[in-house]
mmCIF file with all atom_site columns, C-alpha atoms in Angstrom:
data_model
loop_
_atom_site.group_PDB
_atom_site.id
_atom_site.type_symbol
_atom_site.label_atom_id
_atom_site.label_alt_id
_atom_site.label_comp_id
_atom_site.label_asym_id
_atom_site.label_entity_id
_atom_site.label_seq_id
_atom_site.pdbx_PDB_ins_code
_atom_site.Cartn_x
_atom_site.Cartn_y
_atom_site.Cartn_z
_atom_site.occupancy
_atom_site.B_iso_or_equiv
_atom_site.pdbx_formal_charge
_atom_site.auth_seq_id
_atom_site.auth_comp_id
_atom_site.auth_asym_id
_atom_site.auth_atom_id
_atom_site.pdbx_PDB_model_num
ATOM 1   C CA . MET A 1 1   ? -96.598 -101.772 -136.191 1.00 44.00 ? 1   MET A CA 1
ATOM 2   C CA . ASP A 1 2   ? -94.680 -98.962  -134.462 1.00 48.00 ? 2   ASP A CA 1
ATOM 3   C CA . LEU A 1 3   ? -92.254 -100.600 -132.036 1.00 50.00 ? 3   LEU A CA 1
ATOM 4   C CA . PHE A 1 4   ? -91.321 -97.339  -130.319 1.00 52.00 ? 4   PHE A CA 1
ATOM 5   C CA . VAL A 1 5   ? -93.024 -96.470  -127.016 1.00 52.00 ? 5   VAL A CA 1
ATOM 6   C CA . SER A 1 6   ? -93.688 -92.898  -125.879 1.00 52.00 ? 6   SER A CA 1
ATOM 7   C CA . ARG A 1 7   ? -91.625 -91.368  -123.070 1.00 55.00 ? 7   ARG A CA 1
ATOM 8   C CA . ARG A 1 8   ? -94.736 -91.307  -120.794 1.00 53.00 ? 8   ARG A CA 1
ATOM 9   C CA . HIS A 1 9   ? -95.234 -95.055  -121.224 1.00 51.00 ? 9   HIS A CA 1
ATOM 10  C CA . ALA A 1 10  ? -91.487 -95.548  -120.837 1.00 51.00 ? 10  ALA A CA 1
ATOM 11  C CA . ASN A 1 11  ? -91.612 -93.918  -117.378 1.00 57.00 ? 11  ASN A CA 1
ATOM 12  C CA . ARG A 1 12  ? -94.505 -96.219  -116.429 1.00 52.00 ? 12  ARG A CA 1
ATOM 13  C CA . ILE A 1 13  ? -92.485 -99.239  -117.564 1.00 46.00 ? 13  ILE A CA 1
ATOM 14  C CA . LYS A 1 14  ? -89.519 -98.015  -115.511 1.00 53.00 ? 14  LYS A CA 1
ATOM 15  C CA . ASN A 1 15  ? -91.706 -97.635  -112.385 1.00 54.00 ? 15  ASN A CA 1
ATOM 16  C CA . GLU A 1 16  ? -93.133 -101.125 -112.869 1.00 53.00 ? 16  GLU A CA 1
ATOM 17  C CA . TRP A 1 17  ? -89.614 -102.569 -113.081 1.00 54.00 ? 17  TRP A CA 1
ATOM 18  C CA . GLU A 1 18  ? -88.692 -100.795 -109.837 1.00 57.00 ? 18  GLU A CA 1
ATOM 19  C CA . LEU A 1 19  ? -91.730 -102.436 -108.178 1.00 50.00 ? 19  LEU A CA 1
ATOM 20  C CA . ILE A 1 20  ? -90.703 -105.850 -109.511 1.00 51.00 ? 20  ILE A CA 1
ATOM 21  C CA . PHE A 1 21  ? -87.177 -105.394 -108.135 1.00 53.00 ? 21  PHE A CA 1
ATOM 22  C CA . TYR A 1 22  ? -88.591 -104.394 -104.723 1.00 53.00 ? 22  TYR A CA 1
ATOM 23  C CA . MET A 1 23  ? -90.911 -107.424 -104.596 1.00 51.00 ? 23  MET A CA 1
ATOM 24  C CA . THR A 1 24  ? -88.066 -109.712 -105.620 1.00 52.00 ? 24  THR A CA 1
ATOM 25  C CA . GLU A 1 25  ? -85.873 -108.405 -102.773 1.00 57.00 ? 25  GLU A CA 1
ATOM 26  C CA . GLN A 1 26  ? -88.689 -109.011 -100.276 1.00 52.00 ? 26  GLN A CA 1
ATOM 27  C CA . MET A 1 27  ? -89.164 -112.568 -101.531 1.00 51.00 ? 27  MET A CA 1
ATOM 28  C CA . MET A 1 28  ? -85.456 -113.282 -101.219 1.00 54.00 ? 28  MET A CA 1
ATOM 29  C CA . ASP A 1 29  ? -85.430 -112.095 -97.598  1.00 56.00 ? 29  ASP A CA 1
ATOM 30  C CA . THR A 1 30  ? -87.986 -114.687 -96.439  1.00 53.00 ? 30  THR A CA 1
ATOM 31  C CA . PRO A 1 31  ? -88.156 -118.407 -97.370  1.00 54.00 ? 31  PRO A CA 1
ATOM 32  C CA . GLN A 1 32  ? -91.488 -119.150 -99.059  1.00 57.00 ? 32  GLN A CA 1
ATOM 33  C CA . HIS A 1 33  ? -91.886 -122.562 -97.419  1.00 59.00 ? 33  HIS A CA 1
ATOM 34  C CA . GLU A 1 34  ? -90.606 -124.152 -94.238  1.00 58.00 ? 34  GLU A CA 1
ATOM 35  C CA . ALA A 1 35  ? -88.905 -126.814 -96.360  1.00 60.00 ? 35  ALA A CA 1
ATOM 36  C CA . ASP A 1 36  ? -86.806 -124.224 -98.171  1.00 60.00 ? 36  ASP A CA 1
ATOM 37  C CA . ARG A 1 37  ? -83.112 -124.644 -97.417  1.00 66.00 ? 37  ARG A CA 1
ATOM 38  C CA . LEU A 1 38  ? -81.052 -121.661 -98.472  1.00 66.00 ? 38  LEU A CA 1
ATOM 39  C CA . ASP A 1 39  ? -77.812 -123.601 -98.094  1.00 69.00 ? 39  ASP A CA 1
ATOM 40  C CA . GLU A 1 40  ? -78.744 -126.289 -100.629 1.00 75.00 ? 40  GLU A CA 1
ATOM 41  C CA . ALA A 1 41  ? -77.432 -126.383 -104.199 1.00 78.00 ? 41  ALA A CA 1
ATOM 42  C CA . GLY A 1 42  ? -79.344 -124.140 -106.580 1.00 83.00 ? 42  GLY A CA 1
ATOM 43  C CA . ILE A 1 43  ? -81.857 -125.427 -109.088 1.00 87.00 ? 43  ILE A CA 1
ATOM 44  C CA . PRO A 1 44  ? -80.184 -125.346 -112.519 1.00 90.00 ? 44  PRO A CA 1
ATOM 45  C CA . PRO A 1 45  ? -81.877 -122.929 -114.933 1.00 93.00 ? 45  PRO A CA 1
ATOM 46  C CA . MET A 1 46  ? -83.471 -124.316 -118.082 1.00 93.00 ? 46  MET A CA 1
ATOM 47  C CA . GLN A 1 47  ? -81.163 -122.187 -120.226 1.00 93.00 ? 47  GLN A CA 1
ATOM 48  C CA . LEU A 1 48  ? -79.405 -118.843 -120.446 1.00 94.00 ? 48  LEU A CA 1
ATOM 49  C CA . HIS A 1 49  ? -82.232 -116.708 -121.803 1.00 96.00 ? 49  HIS A CA 1
ATOM 50  C CA . HIS A 1 50  ? -80.805 -113.366 -122.906 1.00 98.00 ? 50  HIS A CA 1
ATOM 51  C CA . ILE A 1 51  ? -77.978 -110.881 -122.537 1.00 98.00 ? 51  ILE A CA 1
ATOM 52  C CA . GLY A 1 52  ? -78.157 -107.141 -121.961 1.00 98.00 ? 52  GLY A CA 1
ATOM 53  C CA . PHE A 1 53  ? -75.717 -104.367 -122.751 1.00 97.00 ? 53  PHE A CA 1
ATOM 54  C CA . LYS A 1 54  ? -75.651 -100.718 -121.760 1.00 97.00 ? 54  LYS A CA 1
ATOM 55  C CA . THR A 1 55  ? -74.329 -98.469  -124.507 1.00 98.00 ? 55  THR A CA 1
ATOM 56  C CA . ALA A 1 56  ? -73.888 -94.880  -125.622 1.00 97.00 ? 56  ALA A CA 1
ATOM 57  C CA . ARG A 1 57  ? -73.739 -96.130  -129.239 1.00 97.00 ? 57  ARG A CA 1
ATOM 58  C CA . PHE A 1 58  ? -77.289 -97.415  -129.410 1.00 98.00 ? 58  PHE A CA 1
ATOM 59  C CA . LEU A 1 59  ? -77.842 -97.073  -133.166 1.00 97.00 ? 59  LEU A CA 1
ATOM 60  C CA . GLU A 1 60  ? -74.394 -98.458  -133.985 1.00 98.00 ? 60  GLU A CA 1
ATOM 61  C CA . MET A 1 61  ? -74.834 -101.429 -131.639 1.00 98.00 ? 61  MET A CA 1
ATOM 62  C CA . ARG A 1 62  ? -78.341 -102.021 -132.975 1.00 98.00 ? 62  ARG A CA 1
ATOM 63  C CA . ALA A 1 63  ? -77.067 -102.157 -136.550 1.00 98.00 ? 63  ALA A CA 1
ATOM 64  C CA . PHE A 1 64  ? -74.152 -104.407 -135.558 1.00 98.00 ? 64  PHE A CA 1
ATOM 65  C CA . TYR A 1 65  ? -76.276 -107.047 -133.836 1.00 98.00 ? 65  TYR A CA 1
ATOM 66  C CA . ARG A 1 66  ? -78.842 -107.063 -136.620 1.00 98.00 ? 66  ARG A CA 1
ATOM 67  C CA . THR A 1 67  ? -75.969 -108.036 -138.901 1.00 98.00 ? 67  THR A CA 1
ATOM 68  C CA . PHE A 1 68  ? -73.991 -110.204 -136.482 1.00 98.00 ? 68  PHE A CA 1
ATOM 69  C CA . LEU A 1 69  ? -76.787 -112.325 -135.006 1.00 98.00 ? 69  LEU A CA 1
ATOM 70  C CA . GLY A 1 70  ? -79.606 -111.544 -137.410 1.00 97.00 ? 70  GLY A CA 1
ATOM 71  C CA . VAL A 1 71  ? -81.816 -110.213 -134.601 1.00 98.00 ? 71  VAL A CA 1
ATOM 72  C CA . THR A 1 72  ? -85.084 -108.395 -135.201 1.00 98.00 ? 72  THR A CA 1
ATOM 73  C CA . PRO A 1 73  ? -86.744 -105.944 -132.793 1.00 98.00 ? 73  PRO A CA 1
ATOM 74  C CA . SER A 1 74  ? -89.505 -107.161 -130.494 1.00 98.00 ? 74  SER A CA 1
ATOM 75  C CA . LEU A 1 75  ? -89.885 -103.834 -128.712 1.00 98.00 ? 75  LEU A CA 1
ATOM 76  C CA . GLU A 1 76  ? -88.033 -100.534 -128.818 1.00 98.00 ? 76  GLU A CA 1
ATOM 77  C CA . VAL A 1 77  ? -88.607 -97.881  -126.159 1.00 96.00 ? 77  VAL A CA 1
ATOM 78  C CA . GLU A 1 78  ? -87.711 -94.367  -127.239 1.00 94.00 ? 78  GLU A CA 1
ATOM 79  C CA . GLY A 1 79  ? -84.859 -92.937  -125.190 1.00 93.00 ? 79  GLY A CA 1
ATOM 80  C CA . ILE A 1 80  ? -84.359 -96.166  -123.214 1.00 97.00 ? 80  ILE A CA 1
ATOM 81  C CA . GLY A 1 81  ? -83.417 -99.014  -125.548 1.00 98.00 ? 81  GLY A CA 1
ATOM 82  C CA . GLY A 1 82  ? -84.648 -102.078 -127.344 1.00 98.00 ? 82  GLY A CA 1
ATOM 83  C CA . PHE A 1 83  ? -85.397 -105.792 -127.044 1.00 98.00 ? 83  PHE A CA 1
ATOM 84  C CA . TYR A 1 84  ? -84.370 -108.124 -129.889 1.00 98.00 ? 84  TYR A CA 1
ATOM 85  C CA . THR A 1 85  ? -84.683 -111.782 -130.778 1.00 98.00 ? 85  THR A CA 1
ATOM 86  C CA . PHE A 1 86  ? -83.321 -114.315 -133.255 1.00 97.00 ? 86  PHE A CA 1
ATOM 87  C CA . ASP A 1 87  ? -85.916 -117.036 -132.569 1.00 97.00 ? 87  ASP A CA 1
ATOM 88  C CA . LEU A 1 88  ? -89.405 -117.328 -131.068 1.00 97.00 ? 88  LEU A CA 1
ATOM 89  C CA . ALA A 1 89  ? -88.335 -116.088 -127.625 1.00 97.00 ? 89  ALA A CA 1
ATOM 90  C CA . HIS A 1 90  ? -89.657 -112.620 -126.865 1.00 97.00 ? 90  HIS A CA 1
ATOM 91  C CA . HIS A 1 91  ? -86.090 -111.377 -126.573 1.00 98.00 ? 91  HIS A CA 1
ATOM 92  C CA . ARG A 1 92  ? -82.511 -112.685 -126.597 1.00 98.00 ? 92  ARG A CA 1
ATOM 93  C CA . LEU A 1 93  ? -80.703 -109.332 -126.543 1.00 98.00 ? 93  LEU A CA 1
ATOM 94  C CA . VAL A 1 94  ? -81.357 -106.064 -124.740 1.00 98.00 ? 94  VAL A CA 1
ATOM 95  C CA . LEU A 1 95  ? -79.630 -102.792 -125.592 1.00 98.00 ? 95  LEU A CA 1
ATOM 96  C CA . PHE A 1 96  ? -80.061 -100.027 -123.009 1.00 98.00 ? 96  PHE A CA 1
ATOM 97  C CA . HIS A 1 97  ? -79.283 -96.559  -124.350 1.00 98.00 ? 97  HIS A CA 1
ATOM 98  C CA . ASP A 1 98  ? -77.281 -94.452  -121.895 1.00 97.00 ? 98  ASP A CA 1
ATOM 99  C CA . PRO A 1 99  ? -75.505 -91.465  -123.513 1.00 96.00 ? 99  PRO A CA 1
ATOM 100 C CA . ALA A 1 100 ? -73.468 -91.019  -120.317 1.00 96.00 ? 100 ALA A CA 1
ATOM 101 C CA . CYS A 1 101 ? -71.700 -94.384  -120.708 1.00 94.00 ? 101 CYS A CA 1
ATOM 102 C CA . ILE A 1 102 ? -67.917 -94.191  -120.647 1.00 93.00 ? 102 ILE A CA 1
ATOM 103 C CA . GLU A 1 103 ? -65.508 -96.340  -122.645 1.00 92.00 ? 103 GLU A CA 1
ATOM 104 C CA . GLN A 1 104 ? -64.574 -99.727  -121.227 1.00 90.00 ? 104 GLN A CA 1
ATOM 105 C CA . VAL A 1 105 ? -61.468 -99.843  -119.085 1.00 90.00 ? 105 VAL A CA 1
ATOM 106 C CA . PRO A 1 106 ? -59.495 -102.974 -120.114 1.00 84.00 ? 106 PRO A CA 1
ATOM 107 C CA . ALA A 1 107 ? -58.140 -103.600 -116.604 1.00 88.00 ? 107 ALA A CA 1
ATOM 108 C CA . SER A 1 108 ? -61.539 -103.418 -114.900 1.00 90.00 ? 108 SER A CA 1
ATOM 109 C CA . ALA A 1 109 ? -63.482 -106.449 -113.686 1.00 94.00 ? 109 ALA A CA 1
ATOM 110 C CA . GLY A 1 110 ? -66.566 -107.531 -115.590 1.00 92.00 ? 110 GLY A CA 1
ATOM 111 C CA . MET A 1 111 ? -67.958 -109.916 -118.168 1.00 92.00 ? 111 MET A CA 1
ATOM 112 C CA . HIS A 1 112 ? -65.201 -111.252 -120.420 1.00 93.00 ? 112 HIS A CA 1
ATOM 113 C CA . HIS A 1 113 ? -67.233 -112.575 -123.357 1.00 96.00 ? 113 HIS A CA 1
ATOM 114 C CA . VAL A 1 114 ? -70.530 -114.036 -124.525 1.00 97.00 ? 114 VAL A CA 1
ATOM 115 C CA . ALA A 1 115 ? -70.694 -117.241 -126.609 1.00 98.00 ? 115 ALA A CA 1
ATOM 116 C CA . PHE A 1 116 ? -73.232 -118.478 -129.161 1.00 98.00 ? 116 PHE A CA 1
ATOM 117 C CA . LEU A 1 117 ? -73.450 -122.099 -130.290 1.00 98.00 ? 117 LEU A CA 1
ATOM 118 C CA . TYR A 1 118 ? -73.650 -123.141 -133.955 1.00 98.00 ? 118 TYR A CA 1
ATOM 119 C CA . SER A 1 119 ? -73.426 -126.312 -135.994 1.00 98.00 ? 119 SER A CA 1
ATOM 120 C CA . ILE A 1 120 ? -70.202 -126.569 -138.005 1.00 98.00 ? 120 ILE A CA 1
ATOM 121 C CA . ASP A 1 121 ? -72.052 -125.817 -141.261 1.00 98.00 ? 121 ASP A CA 1
ATOM 122 C CA . ASP A 1 122 ? -73.816 -122.771 -139.828 1.00 98.00 ? 122 ASP A CA 1
ATOM 123 C CA . LEU A 1 123 ? -70.598 -121.521 -138.225 1.00 98.00 ? 123 LEU A CA 1
ATOM 124 C CA . MET A 1 124 ? -68.774 -121.657 -141.554 1.00 98.00 ? 124 MET A CA 1
ATOM 125 C CA . ARG A 1 125 ? -71.649 -119.999 -143.408 1.00 98.00 ? 125 ARG A CA 1
ATOM 126 C CA . THR A 1 126 ? -71.838 -117.307 -140.728 1.00 98.00 ? 126 THR A CA 1
ATOM 127 C CA . TYR A 1 127 ? -68.088 -116.693 -140.981 1.00 98.00 ? 127 TYR A CA 1
ATOM 128 C CA . GLN A 1 128 ? -68.440 -116.201 -144.738 1.00 98.00 ? 128 GLN A CA 1
ATOM 129 C CA . ARG A 1 129 ? -71.502 -113.961 -144.378 1.00 98.00 ? 129 ARG A CA 1
ATOM 130 C CA . LEU A 1 130 ? -69.851 -111.748 -141.767 1.00 98.00 ? 130 LEU A CA 1
ATOM 131 C CA . LYS A 1 131 ? -66.640 -111.578 -143.799 1.00 98.00 ? 131 LYS A CA 1
ATOM 132 C CA . HIS A 1 132 ? -68.693 -110.345 -146.764 1.00 98.00 ? 132 HIS A CA 1
ATOM 133 C CA . LYS A 1 133 ? -70.089 -107.625 -144.463 1.00 97.00 ? 133 LYS A CA 1
ATOM 134 C CA . GLY A 1 134 ? -66.564 -106.629 -143.399 1.00 97.00 ? 134 GLY A CA 1
ATOM 135 C CA . LEU A 1 135 ? -66.704 -108.301 -139.978 1.00 98.00 ? 135 LEU A CA 1
ATOM 136 C CA . LEU A 1 136 ? -63.697 -110.522 -139.291 1.00 98.00 ? 136 LEU A CA 1
ATOM 137 C CA . PRO A 1 137 ? -62.760 -112.475 -136.150 1.00 97.00 ? 137 PRO A CA 1
ATOM 138 C CA . TYR A 1 138 ? -59.816 -111.116 -134.202 1.00 96.00 ? 138 TYR A CA 1
ATOM 139 C CA . MET A 1 139 ? -58.961 -114.675 -133.142 1.00 96.00 ? 139 MET A CA 1
ATOM 140 C CA . ALA A 1 140 ? -59.973 -118.298 -133.749 1.00 98.00 ? 140 ALA A CA 1
ATOM 141 C CA . MET A 1 141 ? -59.045 -121.273 -131.572 1.00 97.00 ? 141 MET A CA 1
ATOM 142 C CA . ASN A 1 142 ? -59.660 -124.956 -131.106 1.00 98.00 ? 142 ASN A CA 1
ATOM 143 C CA . HIS A 1 143 ? -60.006 -125.249 -127.331 1.00 97.00 ? 143 HIS A CA 1
ATOM 144 C CA . GLY A 1 144 ? -60.409 -129.034 -127.386 1.00 96.00 ? 144 GLY A CA 1
ATOM 145 C CA . PRO A 1 145 ? -64.083 -129.329 -126.481 1.00 97.00 ? 145 PRO A CA 1
ATOM 146 C CA . ASN A 1 146 ? -65.034 -126.544 -128.898 1.00 98.00 ? 146 ASN A CA 1
ATOM 147 C CA . THR A 1 147 ? -63.701 -124.473 -131.791 1.00 98.00 ? 147 THR A CA 1
ATOM 148 C CA . SER A 1 148 ? -64.423 -120.756 -131.557 1.00 98.00 ? 148 SER A CA 1
ATOM 149 C CA . PHE A 1 149 ? -64.272 -117.614 -133.668 1.00 98.00 ? 149 PHE A CA 1
ATOM 150 C CA . TYR A 1 150 ? -64.000 -114.395 -131.637 1.00 98.00 ? 150 TYR A CA 1
ATOM 151 C CA . TYR A 1 151 ? -65.352 -110.978 -132.633 1.00 98.00 ? 151 TYR A CA 1
ATOM 152 C CA . ARG A 1 152 ? -65.865 -107.562 -131.012 1.00 97.00 ? 152 ARG A CA 1
ATOM 153 C CA . ASP A 1 153 ? -68.893 -105.315 -131.164 1.00 98.00 ? 153 ASP A CA 1
ATOM 154 C CA . PRO A 1 154 ? -68.728 -101.484 -131.421 1.00 98.00 ? 154 PRO A CA 1
ATOM 155 C CA . ASP A 1 155 ? -68.354 -101.204 -127.624 1.00 97.00 ? 155 ASP A CA 1
ATOM 156 C CA . ASN A 1 156 ? -65.473 -103.714 -127.658 1.00 95.00 ? 156 ASN A CA 1
ATOM 157 C CA . ASN A 1 157 ? -67.486 -106.510 -126.031 1.00 96.00 ? 157 ASN A CA 1
ATOM 158 C CA . ALA A 1 158 ? -65.967 -109.893 -126.940 1.00 97.00 ? 158 ALA A CA 1
ATOM 159 C CA . LEU A 1 159 ? -68.301 -112.297 -128.737 1.00 98.00 ? 159 LEU A CA 1
ATOM 160 C CA . GLU A 1 160 ? -67.634 -115.980 -129.372 1.00 98.00 ? 160 GLU A CA 1
ATOM 161 C CA . LEU A 1 161 ? -69.218 -118.058 -132.127 1.00 98.00 ? 161 LEU A CA 1
ATOM 162 C CA . GLN A 1 162 ? -68.492 -121.703 -131.393 1.00 98.00 ? 162 GLN A CA 1
ATOM 163 C CA . VAL A 1 163 ? -69.114 -125.256 -132.490 1.00 98.00 ? 163 VAL A CA 1
ATOM 164 C CA . ASP A 1 164 ? -68.941 -128.113 -130.000 1.00 98.00 ? 164 ASP A CA 1
ATOM 165 C CA . ASN A 1 165 ? -66.289 -130.463 -131.388 1.00 98.00 ? 165 ASN A CA 1
ATOM 166 C CA . TYR A 1 166 ? -68.164 -133.537 -130.181 1.00 97.00 ? 166 TYR A CA 1
ATOM 167 C CA . GLY A 1 167 ? -71.493 -132.431 -131.584 1.00 96.00 ? 167 GLY A CA 1
ATOM 168 C CA . PRO A 1 168 ? -74.507 -133.218 -129.402 1.00 94.00 ? 168 PRO A CA 1
ATOM 169 C CA . ASP A 1 169 ? -72.480 -135.549 -127.134 1.00 95.00 ? 169 ASP A CA 1
ATOM 170 C CA . LEU A 1 170 ? -72.256 -133.139 -124.197 1.00 94.00 ? 170 LEU A CA 1
ATOM 171 C CA . LEU A 1 171 ? -70.747 -135.731 -121.855 1.00 96.00 ? 171 LEU A CA 1
ATOM 172 C CA . LYS A 1 172 ? -67.830 -136.309 -124.219 1.00 96.00 ? 172 LYS A CA 1
ATOM 173 C CA . GLY A 1 173 ? -67.249 -132.576 -124.412 1.00 96.00 ? 173 GLY A CA 1
ATOM 174 C CA . LEU A 1 174 ? -67.339 -132.300 -120.620 1.00 97.00 ? 174 LEU A CA 1
ATOM 175 C CA . GLU A 1 175 ? -64.844 -135.152 -120.279 1.00 96.00 ? 175 GLU A CA 1
ATOM 176 C CA . ALA A 1 176 ? -62.546 -133.428 -122.803 1.00 95.00 ? 176 ALA A CA 1
ATOM 177 C CA . MET A 1 177 ? -62.716 -130.205 -120.797 1.00 95.00 ? 177 MET A CA 1
ATOM 178 C CA . ARG A 1 178 ? -61.947 -131.951 -117.514 1.00 96.00 ? 178 ARG A CA 1
ATOM 179 C CA . ALA A 1 179 ? -59.016 -133.785 -119.101 1.00 94.00 ? 179 ALA A CA 1
ATOM 180 C CA . LEU A 1 180 ? -57.371 -130.415 -119.770 1.00 94.00 ? 180 LEU A CA 1
ATOM 181 C CA . GLN A 1 181 ? -56.871 -130.090 -116.018 1.00 93.00 ? 181 GLN A CA 1
ATOM 182 C CA . GLN A 1 182 ? -53.967 -132.501 -116.386 1.00 91.00 ? 182 GLN A CA 1
ATOM 183 C CA . CYS A 1 183 ? -52.000 -130.192 -118.736 1.00 90.00 ? 183 CYS A CA 1
ATOM 184 C CA . SER A 1 184 ? -48.685 -129.243 -117.137 1.00 86.00 ? 184 SER A CA 1
ATOM 185 C CA . ASN A 1 185 ? -48.534 -126.065 -119.264 1.00 87.00 ? 185 ASN A CA 1
ATOM 186 C CA . PRO A 1 186 ? -51.512 -123.756 -118.573 1.00 85.00 ? 186 PRO A CA 1
ATOM 187 C CA . VAL A 1 187 ? -51.137 -122.113 -121.985 1.00 86.00 ? 187 VAL A CA 1
ATOM 188 C CA . GLU A 1 188 ? -51.488 -125.479 -123.731 1.00 85.00 ? 188 GLU A CA 1
ATOM 189 C CA . ALA A 1 189 ? -54.764 -126.041 -121.899 1.00 91.00 ? 189 ALA A CA 1
ATOM 190 C CA . LEU A 1 190 ? -56.229 -123.044 -123.731 1.00 93.00 ? 190 LEU A CA 1
ATOM 191 C CA . GLY A 1 191 ? -55.985 -124.812 -127.087 1.00 95.00 ? 191 GLY A CA 1
ATOM 192 C CA . VAL A 1 192 ? -54.499 -124.268 -130.538 1.00 96.00 ? 192 VAL A CA 1
ATOM 193 C CA . MET A 1 193 ? -54.816 -121.164 -132.702 1.00 96.00 ? 193 MET A CA 1
ATOM 194 C CA . VAL A 1 194 ? -56.714 -121.599 -135.976 1.00 98.00 ? 194 VAL A CA 1
ATOM 195 C CA . ASN A 1 195 ? -56.457 -119.733 -139.279 1.00 98.00 ? 195 ASN A CA 1
ATOM 196 C CA . PRO A 1 196 ? -60.118 -119.222 -140.278 1.00 98.00 ? 196 PRO A CA 1
ATOM 197 C CA . GLU A 1 197 ? -59.340 -119.278 -143.999 1.00 98.00 ? 197 GLU A CA 1
ATOM 198 C CA . THR A 1 198 ? -57.529 -122.623 -144.082 1.00 98.00 ? 198 THR A CA 1
ATOM 199 C CA . PHE A 1 199 ? -60.122 -124.049 -141.693 1.00 98.00 ? 199 PHE A CA 1
ATOM 200 C CA . LEU A 1 200 ? -62.836 -122.834 -144.071 1.00 98.00 ? 200 LEU A CA 1
ATOM 201 C CA . LYS A 1 201 ? -61.054 -124.321 -147.084 1.00 98.00 ? 201 LYS A CA 1
ATOM 202 C CA . ALA A 1 202 ? -60.907 -127.744 -145.414 1.00 98.00 ? 202 ALA A CA 1
ATOM 203 C CA . TRP A 1 203 ? -64.636 -127.550 -144.666 1.00 98.00 ? 203 TRP A CA 1
ATOM 204 C CA . GLN A 1 204 ? -65.373 -126.562 -148.249 1.00 98.00 ? 204 GLN A CA 1
ATOM 205 C CA . GLU A 1 205 ? -63.390 -129.602 -149.381 1.00 98.00 ? 205 GLU A CA 1
ATOM 206 C CA . GLY A 1 206 ? -65.677 -131.860 -147.373 1.00 98.00 ? 206 GLY A CA 1
ATOM 207 C CA . ALA A 1 207 ? -63.940 -132.304 -144.019 1.00 98.00 ? 207 ALA A CA 1
ATOM 208 C CA . THR A 1 208 ? -66.316 -133.467 -141.288 1.00 98.00 ? 208 THR A CA 1
ATOM 209 C CA . LEU A 1 209 ? -66.599 -131.894 -137.841 1.00 98.00 ? 209 LEU A CA 1
ATOM 210 C CA . THR A 1 210 ? -64.487 -134.687 -136.347 1.00 98.00 ? 210 THR A CA 1
ATOM 211 C CA . GLU A 1 211 ? -61.814 -134.278 -139.035 1.00 98.00 ? 211 GLU A CA 1
ATOM 212 C CA . LEU A 1 212 ? -61.736 -130.506 -138.626 1.00 98.00 ? 212 LEU A CA 1
ATOM 213 C CA . HIS A 1 213 ? -61.344 -130.917 -134.878 1.00 98.00 ? 213 HIS A CA 1
ATOM 214 C CA . GLU A 1 214 ? -58.547 -133.463 -135.125 1.00 98.00 ? 214 GLU A CA 1
ATOM 215 C CA . ARG A 1 215 ? -56.658 -131.588 -137.846 1.00 98.00 ? 215 ARG A CA 1
ATOM 216 C CA . SER A 1 216 ? -56.935 -128.171 -136.215 1.00 98.00 ? 216 SER A CA 1
ATOM 217 C CA . TYR A 1 217 ? -56.046 -129.502 -132.755 1.00 97.00 ? 217 TYR A CA 1
ATOM 218 C CA . ALA A 1 218 ? -52.929 -131.061 -134.316 1.00 97.00 ? 218 ALA A CA 1
ATOM 219 C CA . GLY A 1 219 ? -51.947 -127.579 -135.539 1.00 96.00 ? 219 GLY A CA 1
ATOM 220 C CA . GLU A 1 220 ? -52.625 -128.059 -139.258 1.00 97.00 ? 220 GLU A CA 1
ATOM 221 C CA . PHE A 1 221 ? -54.475 -124.732 -139.515 1.00 97.00 ? 221 PHE A CA 1
ATOM 222 C CA . ALA A 1 222 ? -52.246 -122.719 -137.162 1.00 95.00 ? 222 ALA A CA 1
ATOM 223 C CA . GLU A 1 223 ? -50.026 -121.173 -139.854 1.00 93.00 ? 223 GLU A CA 1
ATOM 224 C CA . GLY A 1 224 ? -50.262 -117.383 -140.003 1.00 90.00 ? 224 GLY A CA 1
ATOM 225 C CA . THR A 1 225 ? -52.042 -117.038 -136.669 1.00 91.00 ? 225 THR A CA 1
ATOM 226 C CA . PRO A 1 226 ? -50.899 -114.809 -133.784 1.00 83.00 ? 226 PRO A CA 1
ATOM 227 C CA . SER A 1 227 ? -49.523 -116.234 -130.572 1.00 79.00 ? 227 SER A CA 1
ATOM 228 C CA . ILE A 1 228 ? -52.029 -117.322 -127.930 1.00 75.00 ? 228 ILE A CA 1
ATOM 229 C CA . PRO A 1 229 ? -53.188 -114.232 -126.005 1.00 68.00 ? 229 PRO A CA 1
ATOM 230 C CA . ILE A 1 230 ? -52.748 -114.444 -122.244 1.00 56.00 ? 230 ILE A CA 1
#
């Protein structure tokens, strides 16, 4: 099946999106029911569904994310971009192709990073797979509630691959995060740097998630790591 769409159909898709945006703005201007209260707390979403990037390096970014996340194309629109997924959702990643994009300005406001959750076993296997492909994290840290490996894509977007240190116990992770508020040193609240190779070795030797968390948070795997970036 050819996933590319002609430019004529692409223009139709663009016009349909403009109509959707217009209808959405009209709906936001007027409450749909008398009981609607615009000042009430929002309804939590079911999940974060997908992320989208604008890029001048479309082919390079496409190749990167196929390696990094293992995405496959759901739809690619010639001259506009593509939609990609790593599960049964219709898309988890969008890449919009804009040749006029300029390089990121480090001091500008914007999204800082995107994080993806793994089990400890899958995180370690992913680290090894990406290392084999020549992709290495620029930083790894145990933040307390989670341990994270950080990467950058071809456009310098920061990407975090993380494991929750308390596994599926979300409440325990939340309590650990809130406890960091009591740290007198803000830098200490960020966590402890981790050497991915010694962390990996401990996992290969049979260390459990709990043991890896406790040992890394105590600084056992900090040797050879850079100072905490501020």
